XYZ file of C-alpha atoms in Angstrom:
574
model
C 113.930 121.357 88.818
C 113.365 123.450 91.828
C 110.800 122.563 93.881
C 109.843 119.692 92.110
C 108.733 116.792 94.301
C 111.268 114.652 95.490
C 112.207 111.719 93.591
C 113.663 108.236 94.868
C 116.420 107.280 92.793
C 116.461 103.361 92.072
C 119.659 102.053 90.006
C 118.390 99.979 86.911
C 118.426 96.553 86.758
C 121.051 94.962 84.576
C 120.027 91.948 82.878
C 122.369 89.028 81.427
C 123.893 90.222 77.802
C 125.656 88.784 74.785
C 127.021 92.176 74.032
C 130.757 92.487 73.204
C 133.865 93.045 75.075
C 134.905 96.252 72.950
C 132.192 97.896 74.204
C 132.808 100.198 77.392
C 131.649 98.687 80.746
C 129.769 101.326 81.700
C 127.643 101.450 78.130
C 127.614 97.359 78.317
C 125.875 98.396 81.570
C 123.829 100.747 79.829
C 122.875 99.357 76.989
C 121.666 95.968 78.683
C 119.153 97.457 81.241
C 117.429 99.325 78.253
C 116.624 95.647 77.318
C 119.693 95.979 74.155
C 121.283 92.708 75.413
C 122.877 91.402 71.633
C 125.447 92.626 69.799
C 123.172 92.585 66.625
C 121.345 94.892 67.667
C 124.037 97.291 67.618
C 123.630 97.405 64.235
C 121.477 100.581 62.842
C 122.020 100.035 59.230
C 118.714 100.264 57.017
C 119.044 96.892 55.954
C 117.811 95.914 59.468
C 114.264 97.930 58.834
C 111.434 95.960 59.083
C 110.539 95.655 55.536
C 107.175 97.742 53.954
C 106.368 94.619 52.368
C 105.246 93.719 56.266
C 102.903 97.024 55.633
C 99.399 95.572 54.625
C 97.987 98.914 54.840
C 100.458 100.960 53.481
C 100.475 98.156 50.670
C 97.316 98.716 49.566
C 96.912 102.176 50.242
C 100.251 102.144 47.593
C 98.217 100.878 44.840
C 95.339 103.437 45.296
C 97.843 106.568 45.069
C 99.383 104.733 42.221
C 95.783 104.638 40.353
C 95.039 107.810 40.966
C 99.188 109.301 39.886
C 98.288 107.226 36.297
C 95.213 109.743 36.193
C 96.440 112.762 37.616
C 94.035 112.728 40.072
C 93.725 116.510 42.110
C 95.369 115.302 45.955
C 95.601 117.469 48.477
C 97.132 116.920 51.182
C 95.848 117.560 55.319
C 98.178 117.523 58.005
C 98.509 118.221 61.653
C 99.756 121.556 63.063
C 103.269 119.773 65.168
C 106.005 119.029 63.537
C 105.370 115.223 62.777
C 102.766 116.564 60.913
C 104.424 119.273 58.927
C 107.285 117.013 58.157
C 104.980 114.102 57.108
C 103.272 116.968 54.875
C 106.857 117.787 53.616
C 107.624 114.000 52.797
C 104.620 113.339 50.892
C 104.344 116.238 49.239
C 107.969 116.014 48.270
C 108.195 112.510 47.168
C 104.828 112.725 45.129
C 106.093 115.380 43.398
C 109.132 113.620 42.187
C 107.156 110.642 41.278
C 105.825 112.993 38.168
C 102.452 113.805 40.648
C 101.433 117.127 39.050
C 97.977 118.281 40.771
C 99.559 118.270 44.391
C 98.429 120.659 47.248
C 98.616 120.871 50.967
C 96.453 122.503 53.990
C 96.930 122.560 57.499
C 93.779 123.134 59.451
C 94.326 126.250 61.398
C 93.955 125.438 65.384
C 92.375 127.893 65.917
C 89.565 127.425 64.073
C 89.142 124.094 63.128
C 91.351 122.458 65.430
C 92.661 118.639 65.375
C 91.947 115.953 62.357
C 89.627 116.416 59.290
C 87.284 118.556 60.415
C 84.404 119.252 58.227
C 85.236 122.606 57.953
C 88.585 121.954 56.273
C 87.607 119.489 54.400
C 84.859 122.212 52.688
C 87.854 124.338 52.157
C 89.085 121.454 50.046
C 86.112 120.642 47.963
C 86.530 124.030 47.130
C 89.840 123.730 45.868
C 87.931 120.984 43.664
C 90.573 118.060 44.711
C 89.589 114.238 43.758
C 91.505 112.931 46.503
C 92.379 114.002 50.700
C 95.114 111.978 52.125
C 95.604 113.276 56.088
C 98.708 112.609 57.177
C 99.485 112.472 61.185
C 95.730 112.766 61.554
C 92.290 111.445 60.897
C 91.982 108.159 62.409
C 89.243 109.133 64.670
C 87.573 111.814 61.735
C 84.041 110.478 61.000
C 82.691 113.132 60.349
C 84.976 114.891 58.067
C 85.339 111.552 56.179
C 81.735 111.129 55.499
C 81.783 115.238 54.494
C 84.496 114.278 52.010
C 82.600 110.955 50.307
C 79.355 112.520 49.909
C 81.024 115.706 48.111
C 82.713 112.144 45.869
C 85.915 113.027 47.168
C 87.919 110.086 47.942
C 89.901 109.651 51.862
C 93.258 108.088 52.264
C 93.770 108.283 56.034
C 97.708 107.882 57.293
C 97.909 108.159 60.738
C 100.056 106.593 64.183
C 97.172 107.661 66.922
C 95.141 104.664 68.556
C 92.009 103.843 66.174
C 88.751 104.046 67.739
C 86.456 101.156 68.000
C 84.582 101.757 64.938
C 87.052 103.227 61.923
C 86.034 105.970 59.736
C 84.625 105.042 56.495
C 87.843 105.979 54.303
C 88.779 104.717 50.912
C 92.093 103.685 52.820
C 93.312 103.437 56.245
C 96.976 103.521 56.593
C 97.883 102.973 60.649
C 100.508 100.258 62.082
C 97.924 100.018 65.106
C 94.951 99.012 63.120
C 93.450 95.652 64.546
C 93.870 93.634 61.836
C 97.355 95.388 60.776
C 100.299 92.789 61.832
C 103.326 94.997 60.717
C 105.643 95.362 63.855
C 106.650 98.492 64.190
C 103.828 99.882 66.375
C 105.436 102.733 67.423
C 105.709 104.902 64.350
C 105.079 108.819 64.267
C 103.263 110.160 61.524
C 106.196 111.058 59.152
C 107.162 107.489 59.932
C 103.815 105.803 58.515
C 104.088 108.711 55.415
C 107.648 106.947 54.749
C 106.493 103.368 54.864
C 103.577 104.280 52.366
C 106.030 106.181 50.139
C 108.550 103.424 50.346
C 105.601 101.022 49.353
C 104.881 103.608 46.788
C 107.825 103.442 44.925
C 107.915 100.007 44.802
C 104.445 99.820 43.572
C 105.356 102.075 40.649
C 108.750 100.708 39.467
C 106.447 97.191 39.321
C 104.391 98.917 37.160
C 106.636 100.023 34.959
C 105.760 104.170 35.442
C 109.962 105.337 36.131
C 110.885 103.818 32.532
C 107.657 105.015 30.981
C 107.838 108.467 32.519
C 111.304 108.882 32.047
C 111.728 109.751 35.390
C 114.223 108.880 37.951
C 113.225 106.656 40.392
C 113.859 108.898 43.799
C 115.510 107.123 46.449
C 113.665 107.581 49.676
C 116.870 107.835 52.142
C 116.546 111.453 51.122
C 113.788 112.394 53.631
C 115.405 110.442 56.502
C 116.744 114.144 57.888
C 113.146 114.848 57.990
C 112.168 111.345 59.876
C 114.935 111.549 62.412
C 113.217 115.093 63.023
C 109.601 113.956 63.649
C 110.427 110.943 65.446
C 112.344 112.754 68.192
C 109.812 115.831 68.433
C 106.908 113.666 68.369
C 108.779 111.526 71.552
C 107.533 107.981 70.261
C 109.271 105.222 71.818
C 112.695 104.930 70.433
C 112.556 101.144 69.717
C 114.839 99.348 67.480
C 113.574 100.016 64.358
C 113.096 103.815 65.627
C 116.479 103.763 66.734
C 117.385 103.186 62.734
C 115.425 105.345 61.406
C 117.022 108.195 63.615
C 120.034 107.016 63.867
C 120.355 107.297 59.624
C 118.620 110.705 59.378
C 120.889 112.268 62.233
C 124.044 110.486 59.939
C 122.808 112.547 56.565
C 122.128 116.265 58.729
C 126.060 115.416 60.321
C 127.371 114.486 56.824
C 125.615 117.745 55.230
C 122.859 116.057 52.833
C 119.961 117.953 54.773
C 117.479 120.670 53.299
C 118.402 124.236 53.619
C 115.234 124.400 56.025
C 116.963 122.638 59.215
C 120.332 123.630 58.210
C 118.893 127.251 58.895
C 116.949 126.177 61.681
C 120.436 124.628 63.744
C 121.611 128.130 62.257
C 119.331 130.134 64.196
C 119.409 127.786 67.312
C 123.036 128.486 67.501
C 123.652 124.775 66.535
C 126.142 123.280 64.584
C 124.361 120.681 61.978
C 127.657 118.514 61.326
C 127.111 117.997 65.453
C 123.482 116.873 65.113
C 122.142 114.954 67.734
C 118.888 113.624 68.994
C 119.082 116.596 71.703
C 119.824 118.972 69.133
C 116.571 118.122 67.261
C 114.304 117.880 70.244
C 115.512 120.599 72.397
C 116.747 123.670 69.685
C 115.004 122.744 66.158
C 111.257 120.848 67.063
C 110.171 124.205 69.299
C 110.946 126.517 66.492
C 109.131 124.586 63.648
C 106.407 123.622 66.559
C 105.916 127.436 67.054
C 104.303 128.125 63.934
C 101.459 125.858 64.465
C 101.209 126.965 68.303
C 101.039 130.273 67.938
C 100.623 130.901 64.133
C 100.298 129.202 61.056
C 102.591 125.615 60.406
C 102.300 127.038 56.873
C 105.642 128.549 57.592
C 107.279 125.682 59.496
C 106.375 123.566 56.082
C 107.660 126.217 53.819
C 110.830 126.587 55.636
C 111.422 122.843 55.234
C 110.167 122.677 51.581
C 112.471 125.761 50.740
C 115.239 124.425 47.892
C 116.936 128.233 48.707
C 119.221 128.898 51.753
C 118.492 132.494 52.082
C 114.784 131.790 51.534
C 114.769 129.186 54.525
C 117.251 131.354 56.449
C 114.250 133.895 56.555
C 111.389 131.384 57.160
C 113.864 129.896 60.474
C 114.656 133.556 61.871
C 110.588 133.856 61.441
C 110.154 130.784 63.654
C 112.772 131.766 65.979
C 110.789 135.195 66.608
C 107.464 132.740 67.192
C 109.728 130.399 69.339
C 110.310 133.497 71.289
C 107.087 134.551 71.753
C 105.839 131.158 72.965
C 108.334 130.750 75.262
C 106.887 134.077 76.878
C 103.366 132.687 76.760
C 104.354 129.557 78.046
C 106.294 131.080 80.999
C 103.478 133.065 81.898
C 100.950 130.329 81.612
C 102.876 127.614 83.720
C 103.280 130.774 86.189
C 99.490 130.976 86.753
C 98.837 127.299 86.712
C 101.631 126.832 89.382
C 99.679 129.943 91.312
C 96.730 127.914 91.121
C 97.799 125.471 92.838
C 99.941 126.651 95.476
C 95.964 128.657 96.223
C 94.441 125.002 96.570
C 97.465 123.589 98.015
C 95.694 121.700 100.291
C 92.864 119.817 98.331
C 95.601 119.779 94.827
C 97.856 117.754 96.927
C 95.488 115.108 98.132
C 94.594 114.483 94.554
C 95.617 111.923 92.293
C 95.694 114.452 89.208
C 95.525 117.755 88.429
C 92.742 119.195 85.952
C 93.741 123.053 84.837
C 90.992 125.259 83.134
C 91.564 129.103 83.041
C 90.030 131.389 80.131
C 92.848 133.627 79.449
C 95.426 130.774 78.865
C 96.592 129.981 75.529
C 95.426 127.105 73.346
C 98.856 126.387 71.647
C 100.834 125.722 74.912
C 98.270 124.026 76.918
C 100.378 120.750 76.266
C 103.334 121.992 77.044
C 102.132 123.282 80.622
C 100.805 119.916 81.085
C 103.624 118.134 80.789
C 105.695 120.896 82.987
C 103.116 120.175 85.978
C 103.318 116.227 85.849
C 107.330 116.171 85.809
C 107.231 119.003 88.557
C 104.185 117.037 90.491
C 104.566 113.686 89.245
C 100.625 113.665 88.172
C 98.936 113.002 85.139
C 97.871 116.367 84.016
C 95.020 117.648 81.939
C 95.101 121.604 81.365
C 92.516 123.394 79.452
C 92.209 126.693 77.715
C 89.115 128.685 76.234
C 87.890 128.119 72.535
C 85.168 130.265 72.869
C 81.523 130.996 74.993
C 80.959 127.421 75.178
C 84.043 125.325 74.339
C 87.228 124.068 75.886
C 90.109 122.197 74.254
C 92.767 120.188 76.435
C 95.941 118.897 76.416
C 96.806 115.597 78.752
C 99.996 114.663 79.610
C 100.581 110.819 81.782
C 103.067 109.307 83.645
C 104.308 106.019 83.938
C 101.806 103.139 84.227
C 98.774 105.298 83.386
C 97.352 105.002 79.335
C 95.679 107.959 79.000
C 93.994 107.316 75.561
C 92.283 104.278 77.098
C 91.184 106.185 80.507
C 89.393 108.541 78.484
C 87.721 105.812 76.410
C 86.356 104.576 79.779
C 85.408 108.100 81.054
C 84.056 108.741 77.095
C 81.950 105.165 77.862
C 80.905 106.058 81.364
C 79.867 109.974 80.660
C 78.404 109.766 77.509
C 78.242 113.132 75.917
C 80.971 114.747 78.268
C 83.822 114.486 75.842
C 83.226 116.110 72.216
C 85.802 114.587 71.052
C 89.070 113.255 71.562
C 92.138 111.219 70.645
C 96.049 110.202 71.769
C 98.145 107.596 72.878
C 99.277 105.769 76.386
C 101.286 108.897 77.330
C 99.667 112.303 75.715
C 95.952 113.279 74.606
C 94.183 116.267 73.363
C 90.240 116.492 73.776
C 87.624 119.046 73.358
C 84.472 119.604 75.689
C 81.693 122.144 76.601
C 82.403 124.593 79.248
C 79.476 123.290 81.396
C 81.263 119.778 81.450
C 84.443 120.702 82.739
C 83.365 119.732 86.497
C 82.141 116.547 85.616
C 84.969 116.034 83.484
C 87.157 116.957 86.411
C 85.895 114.999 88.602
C 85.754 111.474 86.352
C 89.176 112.234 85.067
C 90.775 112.856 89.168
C 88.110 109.594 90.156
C 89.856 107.306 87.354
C 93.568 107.953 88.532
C 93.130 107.415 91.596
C 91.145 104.267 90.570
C 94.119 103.055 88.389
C 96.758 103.638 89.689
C 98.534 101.556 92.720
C 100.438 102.949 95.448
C 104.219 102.047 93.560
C 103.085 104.067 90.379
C 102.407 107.450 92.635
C 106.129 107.077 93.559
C 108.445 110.084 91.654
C 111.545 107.893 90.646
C 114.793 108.747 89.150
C 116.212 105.440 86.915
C 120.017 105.798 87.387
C 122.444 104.091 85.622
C 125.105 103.979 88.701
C 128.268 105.456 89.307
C 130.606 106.863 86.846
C 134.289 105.730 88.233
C 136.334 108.663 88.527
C 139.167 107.572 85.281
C 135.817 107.789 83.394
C 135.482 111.745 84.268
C 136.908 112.741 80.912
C 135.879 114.033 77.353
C 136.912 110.699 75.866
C 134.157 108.772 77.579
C 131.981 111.854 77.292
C 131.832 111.197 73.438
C 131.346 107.887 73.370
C 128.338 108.038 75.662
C 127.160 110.845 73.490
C 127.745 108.472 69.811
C 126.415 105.535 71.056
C 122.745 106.849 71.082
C 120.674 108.271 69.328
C 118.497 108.554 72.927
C 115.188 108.889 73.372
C 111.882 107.618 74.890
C 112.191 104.175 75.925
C 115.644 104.524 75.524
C 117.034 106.979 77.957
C 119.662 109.523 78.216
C 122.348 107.745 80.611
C 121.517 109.381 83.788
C 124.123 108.462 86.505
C 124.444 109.082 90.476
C 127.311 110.221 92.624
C 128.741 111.908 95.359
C 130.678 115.142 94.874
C 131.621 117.914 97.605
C 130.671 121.807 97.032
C 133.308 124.257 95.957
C 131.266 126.671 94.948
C 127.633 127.720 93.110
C 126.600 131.209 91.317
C 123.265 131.949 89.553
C 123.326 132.146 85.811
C 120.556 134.623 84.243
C 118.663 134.842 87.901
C 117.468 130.838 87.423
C 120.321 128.447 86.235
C 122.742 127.240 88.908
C 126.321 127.084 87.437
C 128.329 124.992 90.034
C 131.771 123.360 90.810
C 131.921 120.267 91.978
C 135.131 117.981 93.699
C 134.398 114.246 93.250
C 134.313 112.587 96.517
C 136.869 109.758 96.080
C 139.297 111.179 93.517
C 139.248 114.799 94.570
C 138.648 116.088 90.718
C 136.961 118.692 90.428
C 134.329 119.477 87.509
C 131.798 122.010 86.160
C 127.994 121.783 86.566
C 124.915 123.370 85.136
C 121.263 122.842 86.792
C 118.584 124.667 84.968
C 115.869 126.333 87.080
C 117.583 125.565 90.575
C 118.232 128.497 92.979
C 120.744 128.641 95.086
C 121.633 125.393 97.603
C 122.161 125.723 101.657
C 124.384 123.893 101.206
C 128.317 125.418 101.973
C 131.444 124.906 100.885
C 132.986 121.487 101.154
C 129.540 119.775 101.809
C 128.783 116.424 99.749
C 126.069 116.292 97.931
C 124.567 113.034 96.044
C 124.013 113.900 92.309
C 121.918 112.870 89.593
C 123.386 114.169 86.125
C 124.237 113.733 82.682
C 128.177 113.391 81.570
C 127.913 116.058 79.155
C 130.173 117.858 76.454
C 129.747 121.306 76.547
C 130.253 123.484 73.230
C 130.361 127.022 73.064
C 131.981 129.147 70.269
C 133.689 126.528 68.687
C 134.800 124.908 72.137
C 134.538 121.852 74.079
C 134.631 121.147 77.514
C 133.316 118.528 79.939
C 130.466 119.372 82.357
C 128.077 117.776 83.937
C 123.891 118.437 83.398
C 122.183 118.159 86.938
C 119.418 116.050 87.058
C 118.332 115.988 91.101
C 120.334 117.098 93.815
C 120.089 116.068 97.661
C 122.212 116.451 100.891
């Protein structure tokens, strides 16, 4: 937070609503200006899904797995290296297997070495396993050439992926993707696990029609097991958390609280310091998603998807302390990484802060946490942000991070159209992209990538702003509403953590661990007085008894079995 530019803080709008009485005011309020304006859709039980008979995709990708389970067909299955992927590897892996599928396997292409989607190289370490069938999972909607690799070897594709399609499709058996252009199934805004679940789901239905549960004997497994796993991926992977999102979270956070979760993330909230019966969507994206995203940043997602498959406690007690130790590690990487970019800048101050964007290559960063210093520089700068780390001799790969306004997918499809040959290849969505290029590009790439944002975007999008939800009256400065703020999410992108604004006088600040400022604030009308945490903030000018405006979180602190109100700072100015 410190020295992050300034942001203008603009109270959301708050439209009409149908929403009822019983509800607090303030989450009425709330509620309504995230566009929730009926009571209906209050409602998060599964019934409300959008049904997989909507699926066209997943519907007929269904009937191909099916063919090929009546044959035993050899599947393997390829995943990405994040934890959508690993948990989509999980879900299919785990539901094919209790379907009676006996020839199952699973890679994940090491980073690395073969980097994102279905490279030919991994798909040669396939053939060699001598599999019939590749189904990617989280990946391959823009792998031609590892599809084509795959055919001519006779090996049959099944792509599932959420990531924009290209113009022209790979030549797969199947294509399973809610954003294909001819796909009219609603729900857009899947993650990868969330597309694996909708194909299972059609799955199961396409194998009780066809008799196989009564013929096998088997049971027929109900898919509301894996929703721990869903509510996982669709908070790390930070797809918009629309309505049907909202349910699909909302349900999985519901079976970690009531204790139906794998051993995997019960260790994992174990080794966080988390209590699981507590889960929320900040416990998944903030303590468990960096520990299983570790592995494939640093390591090998191998463990991350062995921890999660692990049936024994002490088993995935081991594989969680193993990603805590790799958490550890990248945090240490990552700190010293988003140290030099920062440097970097503050060198250039002058011509970085006349740009529209900032474009980040230096050889000795690392590959696995170029994203994550990406997105550090365009909350701290409020500037899309590309940052780039060395391969080898002649290659790059990047991670992009937007803001608001800005699709970065389709910017580089115009800079990919408009510098042929500058991007080896690429891929994303409107607010995150990862791309690989020669080092001999980088310039050019530079300078398209700084010369389209500033082309696109308009004087009102360059604006940092902080969307507050108002004042919090000062009876509502108590656990009680604390909770109910905190149960009537789950929150996420699209659907934002309540952030309110107030004004509070200084009592008095210390530094926690040289970076964290712990402070005490006195609300200015009521003269209450309440504790305050604001991560990465030194020390204020500010005195004693001097009001301060506030932008925070109501927040209920645990610690050691606990509670107490506090309040998470957001943006502080005199």
């Amino acid at each position: 937070m410190s020295n992050s530019v300034k942001k203008t803080i603009i109270r959301r709008p708050v439209p009409e609503h149908q929403l009822p009485d019983t509800l607090h005011p303030a989450i009425q309020r709330i509620y309504a200006s995230r566009g929730l304006t009926r009571d209906n859709e209050l409602d998060l039980s599964l019934q409300n899904l959008i049904p997989v008979s909507e699926f066209k995709s997943a519907l007929v990708a269904a009937k191909c797995l099916a063919d090929h389970l009546e044959k035993q067909s050899r599947l393997i299955i390829i995943g990405d290296y994040d934890v959508d992927g690993a948990t989509s590897t999980v879900i299919a892996l785990e539901v094919l297997r209790a379907c009676g599928w006996i020839n199952l396997s699973y890679l994940v292409p090491d980073r690395f070495v073969y980097g994102y989607g279905l490279s030919e190289g991994i798909v040669e370490e396939a053939i060699a396993e001598g599999v019939d069938v590749i189904m990617t999972v989280d990946s391959g909607i823009s792998s031609h050439a590892g599809v084509l690799a795959a055919q001519k070897a006779g090996v049959e594709v099944i792509i599932t992926d959420h990531h924009l399609p290209p113009a022209e499709l790979p030549t797969a058996n199947c294509i399973v993707n809610p954003n294909l252009p001819q796909e009219n199934f609603s729900a857009k805004t899947l993650c990868g696990a969330g597309v694996v679940f909708y194909l299972m789901s059609a799955l199961l239905v396409e194998l009780e029609s066809r008799g196989w549960f009564s013929g096998q004997k088997i049971r027929k497994p109900k898919i509301t097991r894996w929703l721990d796993l869903l509510a996982l991926a669709t908070i790390a992977d930070v797809v918009p958390m629309h309505y049907n999102n909202r349910i699909l979270v909302s349900q999985g956070l519901a079976r970690i609280r009531a204790g139906q979760t794998r051993p995997g993330i019960k260790a994992l909230f174990q080794v966080a310091k988390r209590e699981s019966c507590l889960a929320s969507s900040q416990d998944m994206g903030f303590a468990v998603a960096p520990r299983v995203n570790a592995a494939g940043r640093l390591d090998d997602m191998t463990i991350g998807i062995e921890c999660l498959l692990s049936q024994n406690m002490s088993k995935a007690y081991e594989l969680a302390e193993a990603l805590n130790e790799i958490n550890n590690e990248r945090r240490a990487i990552q700190a010293n990484d988003r140290a030099e970019a920062a440097k970097a800048l503050q060198n250039n101050k002058l011509e970085h802060s006349s740009k529209a964007s900032i474009c980040l290559y230096s050889e000795d960063w690392h590959q696995g946490v170029v994203g994550l210093v990406a997105s550090g520089l365009k909350e701290k700068h409020h500037k899309p942000a590309v940052i780039f780390a060395k391969v080898d001799d002649v290659t790059l790969k990047g991670s992009a991070r937007s803001i608001e306004g800005l699709h970065i997918k389709h910017l580089l499809d115009g800079i990919a159209a408009a510098h042929p040959g500058v991007l080896s290849k690429y891929g994303g969505h409107a607010m995150a992209a990862g791309m690989t290029l020669e080092v001999e590009n980088f310039q050019k790439f530079s300078e398209a990538f700084e010369q389209a944002v500033d082309e696109i975007l308009q004087p009102e999008q360059r604006e940092a702003l902080t969307w507050s939800d108002g004042e919090i009256m000062a009876d509502d400065f108590n656990m009680q509403f604390a909770r109910q703020l905190e149960n009537s999410g789950p929150w996420g992108n699209g659907f934002a953590e309540p952030l309110f604004d107030n004004n509070f006088e200084l009592v008095q600040q210390s530094l926690v661990g040289q970076k964290h400022l712990r402070l005490k604030l006195r609300h200015a009308q009521s003269g209450q007085t309440i504790n305050a945490i604001a991560f990465n903030q030194e020390l204020l000018e500010a005195v004693a008894n001097d009001e301060l405006h506030v932008v925070y979180e109501l927040n209920v602190n645990r610690f050691r079995g606990s509670e107490s109100l506090q309040l998470l700072v957001r943006q502080i100015s005199d």
